[in-house]
Coordinates of C-alpha atoms in Angstrom, one line a residue:
M871 CA 3.8 23.0 -49.6
E872 CA 2.4 26.8 -48.3
N873 CA 3.4 27.8 -45.1
Q874 CA 5.8 25.2 -44.5
L875 CA 8.9 26.0 -42.3
T876 CA 11.4 25.0 -44.8
T877 CA 14.3 25.7 -43.0
F878 CA 16.2 24.7 -39.4
T879 CA 19.0 26.4 -37.1
W880 CA 20.7 22.3 -36.5
P881 CA 19.3 19.2 -39.5
A882 CA 17.0 18.6 -36.7
T883 CA 15.7 16.1 -38.9
T884 CA 18.4 13.5 -38.9
W885 CA 18.8 14.1 -35.8
L886 CA 15.3 13.1 -34.6
E887 CA 14.5 9.6 -37.7
G888 CA 17.8 8.4 -35.3
N889 CA 17.1 9.3 -31.2
F890 CA 13.1 9.3 -31.4
T891 CA 13.1 6.5 -29.6
S892 CA 15.1 7.9 -27.4
N893 CA 12.2 9.3 -23.9
N894 CA 10.8 10.8 -27.5
G895 CA 13.9 12.5 -28.0
L896 CA 13.3 14.7 -25.4
P897 CA 15.5 16.4 -23.6
G898 CA 18.5 15.9 -26.5
F899 CA 16.8 17.6 -29.5
F900 CA 17.0 20.8 -27.0
Q901 CA 20.7 20.2 -26.0
R902 CA 21.7 19.0 -29.3
G903 CA 20.2 21.9 -31.1
G904 CA 22.1 23.9 -27.9
Y905 CA 18.7 25.9 -27.1
D906 CA 19.2 28.0 -24.3
H907 CA 16.7 29.0 -22.3
A908 CA 15.3 32.3 -24.3
N909 CA 15.3 30.5 -26.7
K910 CA 12.8 27.5 -25.6
A911 CA 10.1 28.9 -28.4
V912 CA 12.5 28.5 -31.5
G913 CA 13.4 24.6 -30.2
E914 CA 9.7 24.1 -29.6
L915 CA 8.9 25.8 -32.6
E916 CA 11.1 22.7 -34.5
Y917 CA 10.3 20.2 -32.7
K918 CA 7.0 19.9 -33.7
H919 CA 8.2 20.7 -37.5
A920 CA 10.3 17.8 -37.5
L921 CA 7.8 16.4 -36.7
F922 CA 4.9 17.2 -39.1
L923 CA 8.1 16.2 -41.5
A924 CA 8.1 12.9 -39.2
T925 CA 4.9 11.7 -40.9
L926 CA 5.7 11.9 -44.4
S927 CA 8.2 9.5 -43.8
N928 CA 9.3 5.4 -45.7
N929 CA 9.7 5.1 -42.7
S930 CA 5.8 3.7 -41.1
L931 CA 7.0 3.3 -37.1
Y932 CA 8.4 6.1 -37.5
A933 CA 6.0 7.8 -38.8
K934 CA 3.3 6.5 -36.2
W935 CA 4.9 8.6 -33.8
A936 CA 5.5 11.1 -35.1
S937 CA 1.9 11.4 -35.5
N938 CA 0.7 10.1 -31.5
I939 CA 2.9 12.8 -30.5
I940 CA 0.6 15.5 -32.7
G941 CA -2.3 13.5 -31.6
K942 CA -2.4 14.0 -27.9
E943 CA -1.5 17.7 -29.0
Y944 CA 3.0 18.2 -27.8
S945 CA 1.7 16.9 -24.1
V946 CA 5.3 15.4 -24.0
L947 CA 6.8 18.8 -24.4
N948 CA 5.2 20.1 -21.3
N949 CA 6.1 16.9 -19.1
M950 CA 7.5 17.6 -15.6
S951 CA 10.4 16.6 -17.0
M952 CA 9.9 19.3 -19.1
K953 CA 9.4 21.6 -17.2
S954 CA 12.6 20.7 -14.7
Y955 CA 14.1 20.5 -17.8
W956 CA 14.0 23.7 -18.8
S957 CA 14.2 25.2 -15.5
N958 CA 17.4 23.3 -14.6
V959 CA 19.3 25.5 -18.3
L960 CA 17.5 29.1 -16.4
A961 CA 19.1 27.8 -13.3
T962 CA 22.6 26.5 -14.9
E963 CA 22.9 30.1 -16.4
V964 CA 21.8 32.1 -14.1
R965 CA 24.3 31.3 -11.3
Q966 CA 27.5 31.0 -14.3
N967 CA 26.7 34.3 -15.9
Q968 CA 26.2 35.7 -11.5
L969 CA 25.1 39.4 -13.4
D970 CA 22.7 41.4 -12.5
D971 CA 20.8 42.7 -15.0
Y972 CA 20.2 38.6 -16.8
S973 CA 19.8 39.0 -20.7
L974 CA 20.3 36.0 -22.9
P975 CA 21.1 36.4 -26.4
S976 CA 18.4 35.9 -28.4
L977 CA 18.4 33.8 -32.0
Q978 CA 16.3 35.0 -35.4
P979 CA 12.9 34.4 -35.3
L980 CA 11.2 31.9 -38.6
T981 CA 9.4 33.5 -40.4
T982 CA 7.4 30.5 -41.4
A983 CA 5.0 29.0 -39.9
I984 CA 3.6 24.9 -39.3
P985 CA 1.7 23.9 -41.6
A986 CA -2.1 23.6 -40.7
S987 CA -2.2 20.6 -41.3
S988 CA -0.6 19.7 -38.1
T989 CA -1.8 21.8 -36.1
A990 CA -4.9 21.1 -36.6
A991 CA -5.2 18.9 -33.8
I992 CA -4.2 21.3 -31.1
S993 CA -6.9 23.0 -29.3
S994 CA -7.5 26.6 -28.4
S995 CA -6.6 26.4 -24.9
S996 CA -3.4 24.4 -25.8
R997 CA -2.2 27.0 -27.3
K998 CA -3.6 29.7 -24.4
R999 CA -1.8 27.9 -22.4
N1000 CA 1.4 26.6 -24.0
H1001 CA 1.3 30.7 -24.4
D1002 CA 1.0 32.1 -20.5
E1003 CA 3.6 29.4 -19.6
E1004 CA 5.9 30.3 -22.3
R1005 CA 4.8 34.7 -21.9
E1006 CA 5.8 33.7 -18.0
M1007 CA 8.9 31.7 -18.5
E1008 CA 10.3 34.9 -21.1
Q1009 CA 9.6 37.1 -17.8
T1010 CA 11.1 35.2 -15.9
A1011 CA 14.4 35.0 -18.4
T1012 CA 14.1 39.3 -19.5
R1013 CA 14.0 40.0 -15.6
P1014 CA 17.4 41.6 -13.6
R1015 CA 18.4 38.4 -11.7
Y1016 CA 19.3 39.1 -8.6
S1017 CA 22.3 38.3 -6.7
F1018 CA 22.0 38.0 -2.7
E1019 CA 24.3 36.5 -0.4
E1020 CA 24.2 35.6 4.2
V1021 CA 27.3 35.1 6.0
D1022 CA 25.4 32.3 8.4
E1023 CA 27.0 28.9 7.4
F1024 CA 23.8 26.2 7.2
Y1025 CA 25.1 24.3 4.2
I1026 CA 22.6 20.9 2.8
P1027 CA 24.4 19.0 1.3
G1028 CA 23.8 18.9 -2.2
L1029 CA 22.5 22.5 -2.2
N1030 CA 25.8 24.1 -3.3
M1031 CA 24.9 27.5 -0.8
S1032 CA 23.9 28.7 2.6
I1033 CA 20.9 28.3 3.5
G1034 CA 20.8 32.0 4.4
T1035 CA 21.8 32.7 1.3
F1036 CA 19.7 30.2 -0.4
I1037 CA 16.2 31.7 0.9
G1038 CA 16.9 35.3 0.5
T1039 CA 17.2 35.2 -3.3
A1040 CA 15.0 32.9 -3.8
A1041 CA 12.5 35.4 -2.8
R1042 CA 14.6 38.7 -4.3
N1043 CA 13.3 36.5 -7.7
A1044 CA 10.8 35.3 -7.4
R1045 CA 8.3 37.1 -9.1
S1046 CA 5.6 39.7 -7.9
V1047 CA 2.2 37.8 -6.9
E1048 CA -1.3 38.7 -4.9
E1049 CA -1.5 35.5 -4.0
R1050 CA -1.3 34.8 -0.2
K1051 CA 0.5 31.5 0.4
Q1052 CA 3.5 33.3 -2.2
T1053 CA 3.9 36.6 -0.3
Y1054 CA 4.3 34.3 2.2
F1055 CA 7.2 32.9 2.2
K1056 CA 8.6 35.5 0.3
V1057 CA 8.2 37.7 3.6
L1058 CA 10.1 34.5 4.2
G1059 CA 13.4 34.6 2.7
M1060 CA 13.2 38.8 2.1
N1061 CA 13.9 38.2 6.6
G1062 CA 15.7 35.8 6.9
I1063 CA 12.8 33.4 7.4
L1064 CA 13.3 29.1 7.0
D1065 CA 10.1 28.1 8.4
V1066 CA 10.7 24.0 8.6
N1067 CA 7.9 22.7 9.6
D1068 CA 5.9 23.3 5.7
C1069 CA 6.3 21.2 2.9
S1070 CA 4.0 22.3 0.7
T1071 CA 4.0 23.5 -2.9
G1072 CA 6.1 26.7 -3.2
S1073 CA 7.8 26.5 0.7
Q1074 CA 10.7 27.4 1.3
L1075 CA 11.3 23.1 1.2
E1076 CA 10.0 22.3 -1.8
A1077 CA 11.8 25.0 -3.5
A1078 CA 15.1 23.4 -2.0
M1079 CA 14.5 19.9 -3.3
K1080 CA 14.0 20.7 -6.5
Q1081 CA 16.9 22.9 -6.6
I1082 CA 19.2 19.7 -4.3
N1083 CA 17.1 17.5 -7.8
D1084 CA 18.7 19.4 -11.2
D1085 CA 22.1 20.2 -9.0
R1086 CA 22.7 16.5 -9.0
L1087 CA 20.4 16.0 -12.7
T1088 CA 23.3 18.8 -14.2
Q1089 CA 26.1 16.7 -12.8
N1090 CA 24.8 13.4 -14.1
N1091 CA 23.6 15.4 -17.4
D1092 CA 24.1 12.7 -20.1
N1093 CA 21.1 10.8 -18.3
Q1094 CA 19.4 13.0 -15.7
F1095 CA 15.4 12.2 -16.1
D1096 CA 16.0 8.1 -16.1
H1097 CA 18.2 8.9 -13.0
E1098 CA 16.2 11.5 -11.6
S1099 CA 12.8 9.4 -9.9
S1100 CA 16.4 7.4 -7.7
H1101 CA 17.3 11.2 -6.9
Q1102 CA 14.4 11.5 -4.8
P1103 CA 14.7 9.5 -1.6
I1104 CA 17.6 11.0 -1.4
I1105 CA 16.8 14.3 -1.4
M1106 CA 13.5 13.3 0.5
E1107 CA 16.5 12.0 3.9
I1108 CA 18.3 15.1 3.7
M1109 CA 16.3 17.7 4.3
K1110 CA 14.6 14.9 7.5
N1111 CA 18.1 15.9 9.0
L1112 CA 18.4 19.1 7.9
V1113 CA 14.9 20.3 9.6
A1114 CA 15.6 17.2 12.8
H1115 CA 19.0 19.5 12.8
L1116 CA 17.2 21.9 13.0
K1117 CA 14.3 21.9 14.5
T1118 CA 14.7 21.6 18.8
S1119 CA 10.8 21.9 19.7
T1120 CA 9.7 19.6 21.9
N1121 CA 6.6 17.3 21.9
V1122 CA 4.4 18.4 24.0
A1123 CA 4.8 17.8 28.3
E1124 CA 1.5 16.6 29.5
S1125 CA 1.0 19.0 32.7
P1126 CA 1.0 16.3 35.7
V1127 CA -2.9 18.6 36.8
A1128 CA -3.9 17.9 33.8
V1129 CA -3.3 14.4 34.2
Q1130 CA -5.3 13.8 37.4
F1131 CA -8.1 15.6 35.8
E1132 CA -8.5 13.3 32.6
Q1133 CA -8.8 10.5 35.7
L1134 CA -11.4 12.3 37.1
I1135 CA -13.0 11.9 33.4
K1136 CA -12.8 8.7 32.7
D1137 CA -13.7 7.7 36.3
N1138 CA -17.3 9.1 35.8
E1139 CA -18.1 8.2 32.5
L1140 CA -21.8 6.8 33.0
D1141 CA -23.1 4.4 30.7
R1142 CA -23.9 5.0 26.3
K1143 CA -27.1 4.7 27.2
E1144 CA -27.4 7.3 29.4
K1145 CA -27.9 11.1 27.6
E1146 CA -24.5 13.7 27.3
K1147 CA -26.9 16.1 29.7
K1148 CA -25.9 13.6 32.8
Q1149 CA -22.6 12.7 31.7
L1150 CA -21.8 16.3 31.2
R1151 CA -23.5 17.1 34.7
T1152 CA -21.9 14.2 36.5
W1153 CA -18.1 15.9 35.2
Q1154 CA -19.0 19.1 35.8
R1155 CA -19.7 18.2 39.5
I1156 CA -16.9 16.0 40.2
V1157 CA -14.4 18.3 38.8
R1158 CA -15.6 21.0 41.1
K1159 CA -15.8 18.9 44.1
N1160 CA -12.6 18.1 43.8
K1161 CA -9.2 20.1 44.6
I1162 CA -6.5 18.8 43.3
K1163 CA -3.1 19.3 44.0
G1164 CA -0.6 21.9 42.5
D1165 CA -3.7 24.3 40.2
K1166 CA -3.2 26.5 43.3
Y1167 CA -5.0 29.3 41.6
E1168 CA -8.0 27.0 39.8
R1169 CA -6.2 27.2 36.8
Y1170 CA -6.3 23.3 34.8
M1171 CA -10.0 23.4 37.3
S1172 CA -12.1 26.6 35.0
L1173 CA -10.1 25.0 32.1
Y1174 CA -12.1 22.2 32.7
L1175 CA -15.2 23.6 33.9
D1176 CA -15.3 25.6 30.8
V1177 CA -14.9 23.8 28.2
I1178 CA -18.0 20.9 30.2
K1179 CA -19.8 24.4 30.7
V1180 CA -19.6 25.2 26.4
H1181 CA -21.6 21.5 26.0
L1182 CA -24.4 22.5 28.4
Y1183 CA -25.3 26.0 27.6
G1184 CA -23.6 26.9 24.1
S1185 CA -23.3 23.5 21.9
S1186 CA -25.2 25.3 19.4
I1187 CA -22.0 26.7 18.0
F1188 CA -20.4 23.6 17.2
D1189 CA -23.5 22.5 14.3
D1190 CA -23.0 24.6 12.4
S1191 CA -19.8 25.9 12.4
S1192 CA -20.7 28.2 9.1
F1193 CA -22.9 30.3 10.7
N1194 CA -20.2 31.5 13.2
S1195 CA -18.4 33.7 13.2
E1196 CA -14.3 35.3 13.9
Q1197 CA -15.8 37.0 17.5
D1198 CA -17.5 33.7 17.6
Y1199 CA -14.7 31.1 18.2
V1200 CA -12.7 34.3 20.4
I1201 CA -15.8 35.0 23.1
K1202 CA -17.2 31.6 23.0
I1203 CA -14.0 29.1 23.0
W1204 CA -10.8 30.8 23.3
S1205 CA -10.5 33.9 25.6
N1206 CA -11.8 32.3 29.3
L1207 CA -9.0 29.2 28.3
V1208 CA -6.6 31.7 27.5
E1209 CA -7.4 33.9 30.9
A1210 CA -7.3 31.5 32.4
I1211 CA -4.0 29.6 31.4
F1212 CA -2.1 33.0 32.4
R1213 CA -3.8 33.1 36.0
E1214 CA -1.5 34.7 38.3
T1215 CA 2.0 35.1 35.8
G1216 CA 2.0 38.5 35.4
I1217 CA 1.0 38.6 31.9
V1218 CA -2.4 39.6 31.4
P1219 CA -3.7 38.7 27.5
H1220 CA -5.1 42.2 25.9
W1221 CA -7.9 41.6 22.9
D1222 CA -9.4 43.1 19.7
D1223 CA -6.8 44.2 17.2
T1224 CA -3.5 46.1 18.8
V1225 CA -0.9 47.8 17.6
S1226 CA 2.2 47.1 19.9
G1227 CA 4.5 50.6 20.5
T1228 CA 7.6 48.0 19.7
V1229 CA 6.3 46.8 15.7
L1230 CA 5.3 51.3 15.3
T1231 CA 9.3 51.5 15.6
Y1232 CA 9.3 49.4 12.7
G1233 CA 7.2 51.0 10.4
L1234 CA 4.7 48.6 10.7
T1235 CA 1.1 48.8 11.6
I1236 CA 0.2 45.6 11.9
K1237 CA -3.0 45.4 13.9
L1238 CA -3.4 42.3 15.7
D1239 CA -6.5 39.7 18.1
L1240 CA -4.4 38.7 20.9
R1241 CA -1.9 40.7 22.7
L1242 CA 0.1 39.3 25.5
L1243 CA 1.6 42.1 28.3
D1244 CA 3.2 42.4 30.8
I1245 CA 0.8 43.1 33.3
I1246 CA 2.5 46.4 35.5
N1247 CA 4.3 47.7 32.8
K1248 CA 1.7 47.6 29.8
S1249 CA 4.1 49.4 27.6
S1250 CA 7.4 46.6 27.5
P1251 CA 7.1 44.6 24.3
D1252 CA 4.4 41.6 24.3
Y1253 CA 5.8 38.2 25.2
A1254 CA 3.5 36.7 22.8
I1255 CA 1.2 37.4 20.6
G1256 CA -2.0 35.9 18.6
E1257 CA -4.2 35.4 15.3
F1258 CA -7.5 34.5 15.1
A1259 CA -9.5 32.7 12.6
K1260 CA -13.2 31.1 11.8
D1261 CA -11.7 29.1 9.0
V1262 CA -9.1 27.2 7.6
Y1263 CA -8.6 29.1 4.2
S1264 CA -5.2 28.9 2.5
H1265 CA -4.8 33.0 1.7
K1266 CA -6.8 33.4 5.2
Y1267 CA -3.7 31.4 6.9
Y1268 CA -0.4 32.5 5.9
K1269 CA -2.1 36.3 6.1
D1270 CA -1.4 36.0 9.6
K1271 CA 0.4 33.7 10.0
T1272 CA 3.2 36.6 7.8
K1273 CA 1.5 39.4 10.1
A1274 CA 2.5 36.9 12.8
V1275 CA 6.2 35.8 11.9
L1276 CA 6.9 40.4 10.9
G1277 CA 4.9 40.6 14.6
T1278 CA 7.5 38.0 16.4
K1279 CA 10.2 39.0 14.0
A1280 CA 9.6 42.3 15.3
R1281 CA 9.7 41.7 18.6
L1282 CA 13.1 39.2 18.9
N1283 CA 15.0 42.0 17.2
H1284 CA 13.7 44.4 19.2
L1285 CA 14.9 41.9 22.5
L1286 CA 18.1 41.2 20.7
N1287 CA 19.2 44.6 20.0
C1288 CA 18.7 46.0 23.5
N1289 CA 20.7 44.2 25.7
K1290 CA 23.7 42.2 25.8
I1291 CA 22.6 38.8 24.5
P1292 CA 26.0 36.6 24.2
L1293 CA 25.8 34.6 20.7
N1294 CA 25.8 30.8 22.3
Q1295 CA 22.4 31.7 24.7
V1296 CA 20.8 33.4 21.2
A1297 CA 19.1 29.8 20.0
N1298 CA 17.7 29.3 23.2
I1299 CA 15.9 32.4 23.0
R1300 CA 12.6 31.2 20.6
Y1301 CA 9.9 34.2 20.3
P1302 CA 6.4 32.0 20.3
F1303 CA 2.7 33.8 19.2
L1304 CA -0.7 31.5 18.4
L1305 CA -2.6 31.1 14.9
V1306 CA -6.0 29.6 16.4
V1307 CA -8.4 28.9 13.2
G1308 CA -12.3 27.6 14.6
F1309 CA -11.0 24.5 16.7
Q1310 CA -7.5 23.9 16.3
V1311 CA -4.6 26.0 17.9
K1312 CA -1.3 26.1 16.9
A1313 CA 1.9 27.6 18.4
Y1314 CA 5.0 28.7 17.2
T1315 CA 8.4 29.9 18.0
L1316 CA 11.0 32.2 16.0
R1317 CA 14.6 32.0 17.3
L1318 CA 18.0 33.6 15.4
V1319 CA 19.9 30.6 14.6
G1320 CA 23.2 32.1 12.8
P1321 CA 23.1 35.7 11.6
G1322 CA 20.9 36.3 8.9
L1323 CA 19.2 33.5 9.7
Y1324 CA 16.4 32.6 11.6
I1325 CA 14.4 29.3 12.4
L1326 CA 9.9 29.4 12.0
E1327 CA 9.1 26.2 13.6
S1328 CA 6.3 24.3 15.3
E1329 CA 5.1 23.5 18.8
G1330 CA 2.7 21.6 18.6
T1331 CA -1.3 21.8 17.8
A1332 CA -4.2 20.5 20.1
A1333 CA -7.3 20.2 18.6
Y1334 CA -10.5 21.4 21.2
P1335 CA -13.2 19.3 22.0
T1336 CA -16.4 19.7 19.6
T1337 CA -18.3 15.7 20.5
L1338 CA -18.6 13.9 24.0
S1339 CA -16.2 10.6 22.5
E1340 CA -13.6 13.7 22.1
I1341 CA -13.9 14.8 25.2
K1342 CA -13.5 10.7 26.8
N1343 CA -10.4 10.6 24.7
G1344 CA -8.8 13.6 26.2
G1345 CA -9.3 16.9 24.4
I1346 CA -9.5 19.3 27.2
K1347 CA -5.7 17.8 28.4
N1348 CA -4.6 17.8 24.7
V1349 CA -5.7 22.1 24.8
I1350 CA -4.4 22.3 28.1
N1351 CA -1.0 21.0 27.2
L1352 CA -0.8 22.8 24.5
L1353 CA -1.4 26.0 25.9
D1354 CA 0.0 25.2 28.9
K1355 CA 4.1 24.8 26.6
F1356 CA 2.7 29.2 25.1
K1357 CA 2.3 29.8 28.9
D1358 CA 5.7 28.7 29.8
L1359 CA 7.3 30.3 25.9
C1360 CA 6.0 33.9 27.3
L1361 CA 7.4 33.1 31.5
V1362 CA 10.5 32.3 29.4
I1363 CA 10.7 35.7 27.8
K1364 CA 9.5 38.0 29.9
S1365 CA 12.4 36.4 32.9
Y1366 CA 14.3 38.3 30.4
Q1367 CA 12.3 40.9 30.6
D1368 CA 12.7 41.2 34.6
E1369 CA 15.9 40.5 34.6
K1370 CA 16.7 43.8 32.7
N1371 CA 13.9 45.4 34.6
D1372 CA 15.6 44.4 37.3
A1373 CA 19.7 45.5 36.2
H1374 CA 17.8 49.2 34.2
K1375 CA 16.3 49.9 39.0
T1376 CA 20.4 48.3 40.4
N1377 CA 21.6 50.9 37.4
K1378 CA 19.5 53.7 38.3
R1379 CA 20.9 53.4 42.3
K1380 CA 24.4 55.7 43.5
T1381 CA 27.0 53.5 44.7
M1382 CA 30.6 54.1 45.6
D1383 CA 31.2 51.3 43.5
G1384 CA 30.4 53.6 40.7
I1385 CA 32.3 56.1 43.0
T1386 CA 35.4 54.5 41.8
D1387 CA 34.0 52.6 39.1
D1388 CA 34.4 49.5 40.1
N1389 CA 31.0 47.5 38.9
N1390 CA 31.2 44.4 38.4
G1391 CA 27.6 43.5 37.7
T1392 CA 26.8 40.5 36.4
S1393 CA 23.5 40.3 34.9
R1394 CA 22.8 38.0 31.6
Y1395 CA 20.8 40.6 30.5
E1396 CA 22.7 44.2 30.9
P1397 CA 21.9 46.8 28.2
S1398 CA 23.9 46.5 24.9
S1399 CA 25.4 49.8 24.1
S1400 CA 25.2 51.0 19.8
S1401 CA 29.0 49.4 18.9
P1402 CA 29.2 45.1 18.8
N1403 CA 32.2 44.2 21.7
V1404 CA 34.4 42.4 19.1
S1405 CA 36.3 40.5 21.8
N1406 CA 33.0 39.4 23.6
P1407 CA 30.5 39.0 20.2
T1408 CA 26.6 39.3 21.1
A1409 CA 22.8 38.3 19.3
V1410 CA 22.8 42.2 17.7
Q1411 CA 25.6 41.8 15.6
W1412 CA 23.0 38.4 13.7
T1413 CA 20.3 39.8 13.1
R1414 CA 18.6 41.5 10.6
D1415 CA 16.8 44.5 9.5
L1416 CA 12.5 43.3 9.3
W1417 CA 11.9 43.7 5.7
K1418 CA 7.6 44.5 5.3
P1419 CA 5.9 44.1 2.3
K1420 CA 4.2 47.6 0.2

């Protein structure tokens, strides 16, 4: 038969006829044939040829099965089980070799092809897809494999390396891509940052779950696909416990003052038949005339009145969101709220795309939409930053989040590197930032929990009320509560900076203790020396340099 493949690298046809009823002979065919990852294409070619020969068999059941597989364009070779198998093969080979230059030996390519009759059912799109996948896997297999090890000593049950080592290794071996989401996770891994809230496809948590599953399959290789589904609940529970262990954020607390204003809103709801404008004006009048104890600087009154005014006089922003620009959301919705919440705190919001001097020292020229600065010393490091966007698009979200995370790590490192903060206190320092997309706001914090391991976590989310119903259901209060929490996080960072400034002023004064070298100051926030103190280790020893994408 012309173009027929006449040789196999092992007795493939005999084995397949005896095992085709067991999961279509997969992945046993590739295991029995001893195909390594570099020879995946050879193994698939031999499997397809064995199928063609099976259609000629006198065993009618065997021949019918083979015809069915061919008729379905060999889709069994591209299902999730097989993708997982080949990923596991590659991972196992890498772990065994532990080589910087990862290169697998190749079998001699077979010169003959599958007969035309057996390939007629394969569409051109299917062949192209298979070719692209094979080329991508071959590039992955032949690309130099980078080894990396962190000493964070945080482990997940089932993962044979520390968390810091895992995310760092994955990032260093990730493909170079332009896609924003993949770039975001590569930047995180290169900077030793674990995002404990993002478990979407391609995330670090998903990669960790997949690795745990692959390791379990390796340990149970003979029956790996029979047990694969049963592992998932266990792995999910492991990841939930990990996230719960690493997270420190608390629920967004309710502001007592906001609760009182909310009660005014509920007590003055008009009949549903009344017009919307009349209801809004009633709320406006009631909020204005009621002084709430604890609202010393009228922060919360301003916040409630501002939202009501937007609904009264600027409600067009809610009608056609596609027409709104990013600055529409900043100026008409969020700027007044942020300004009011930081009133009389010693922190001033600084708007428009500006670059922080702290970030410039790390070689970054990141322009940020919002920076929270010291009201007196504008050259002090920012207490927090924020990024705004008009629409919820994945590429824009991850682009802004990447900028915010890099800027926040630079500020956190600066804070830790310039001061002697004991290791038992460092995990309590949570550096905040805001992400705002349209009418939704999210607060995040970044903290250092171990050598080279930073944790990024969400502190809460809220949505600006866009309807009367949302106002009645506590929409204003929810936004205030989250911004209040964000303000408190900023004030904690400010307290460290204030104490540092006070200590600096004190140290500049000449005293008798200075003459006799008998200074026993006990500031928690002292300037750090360039050399670490082994007997009294500080957080500077846990920090890692900022890695920035080109």
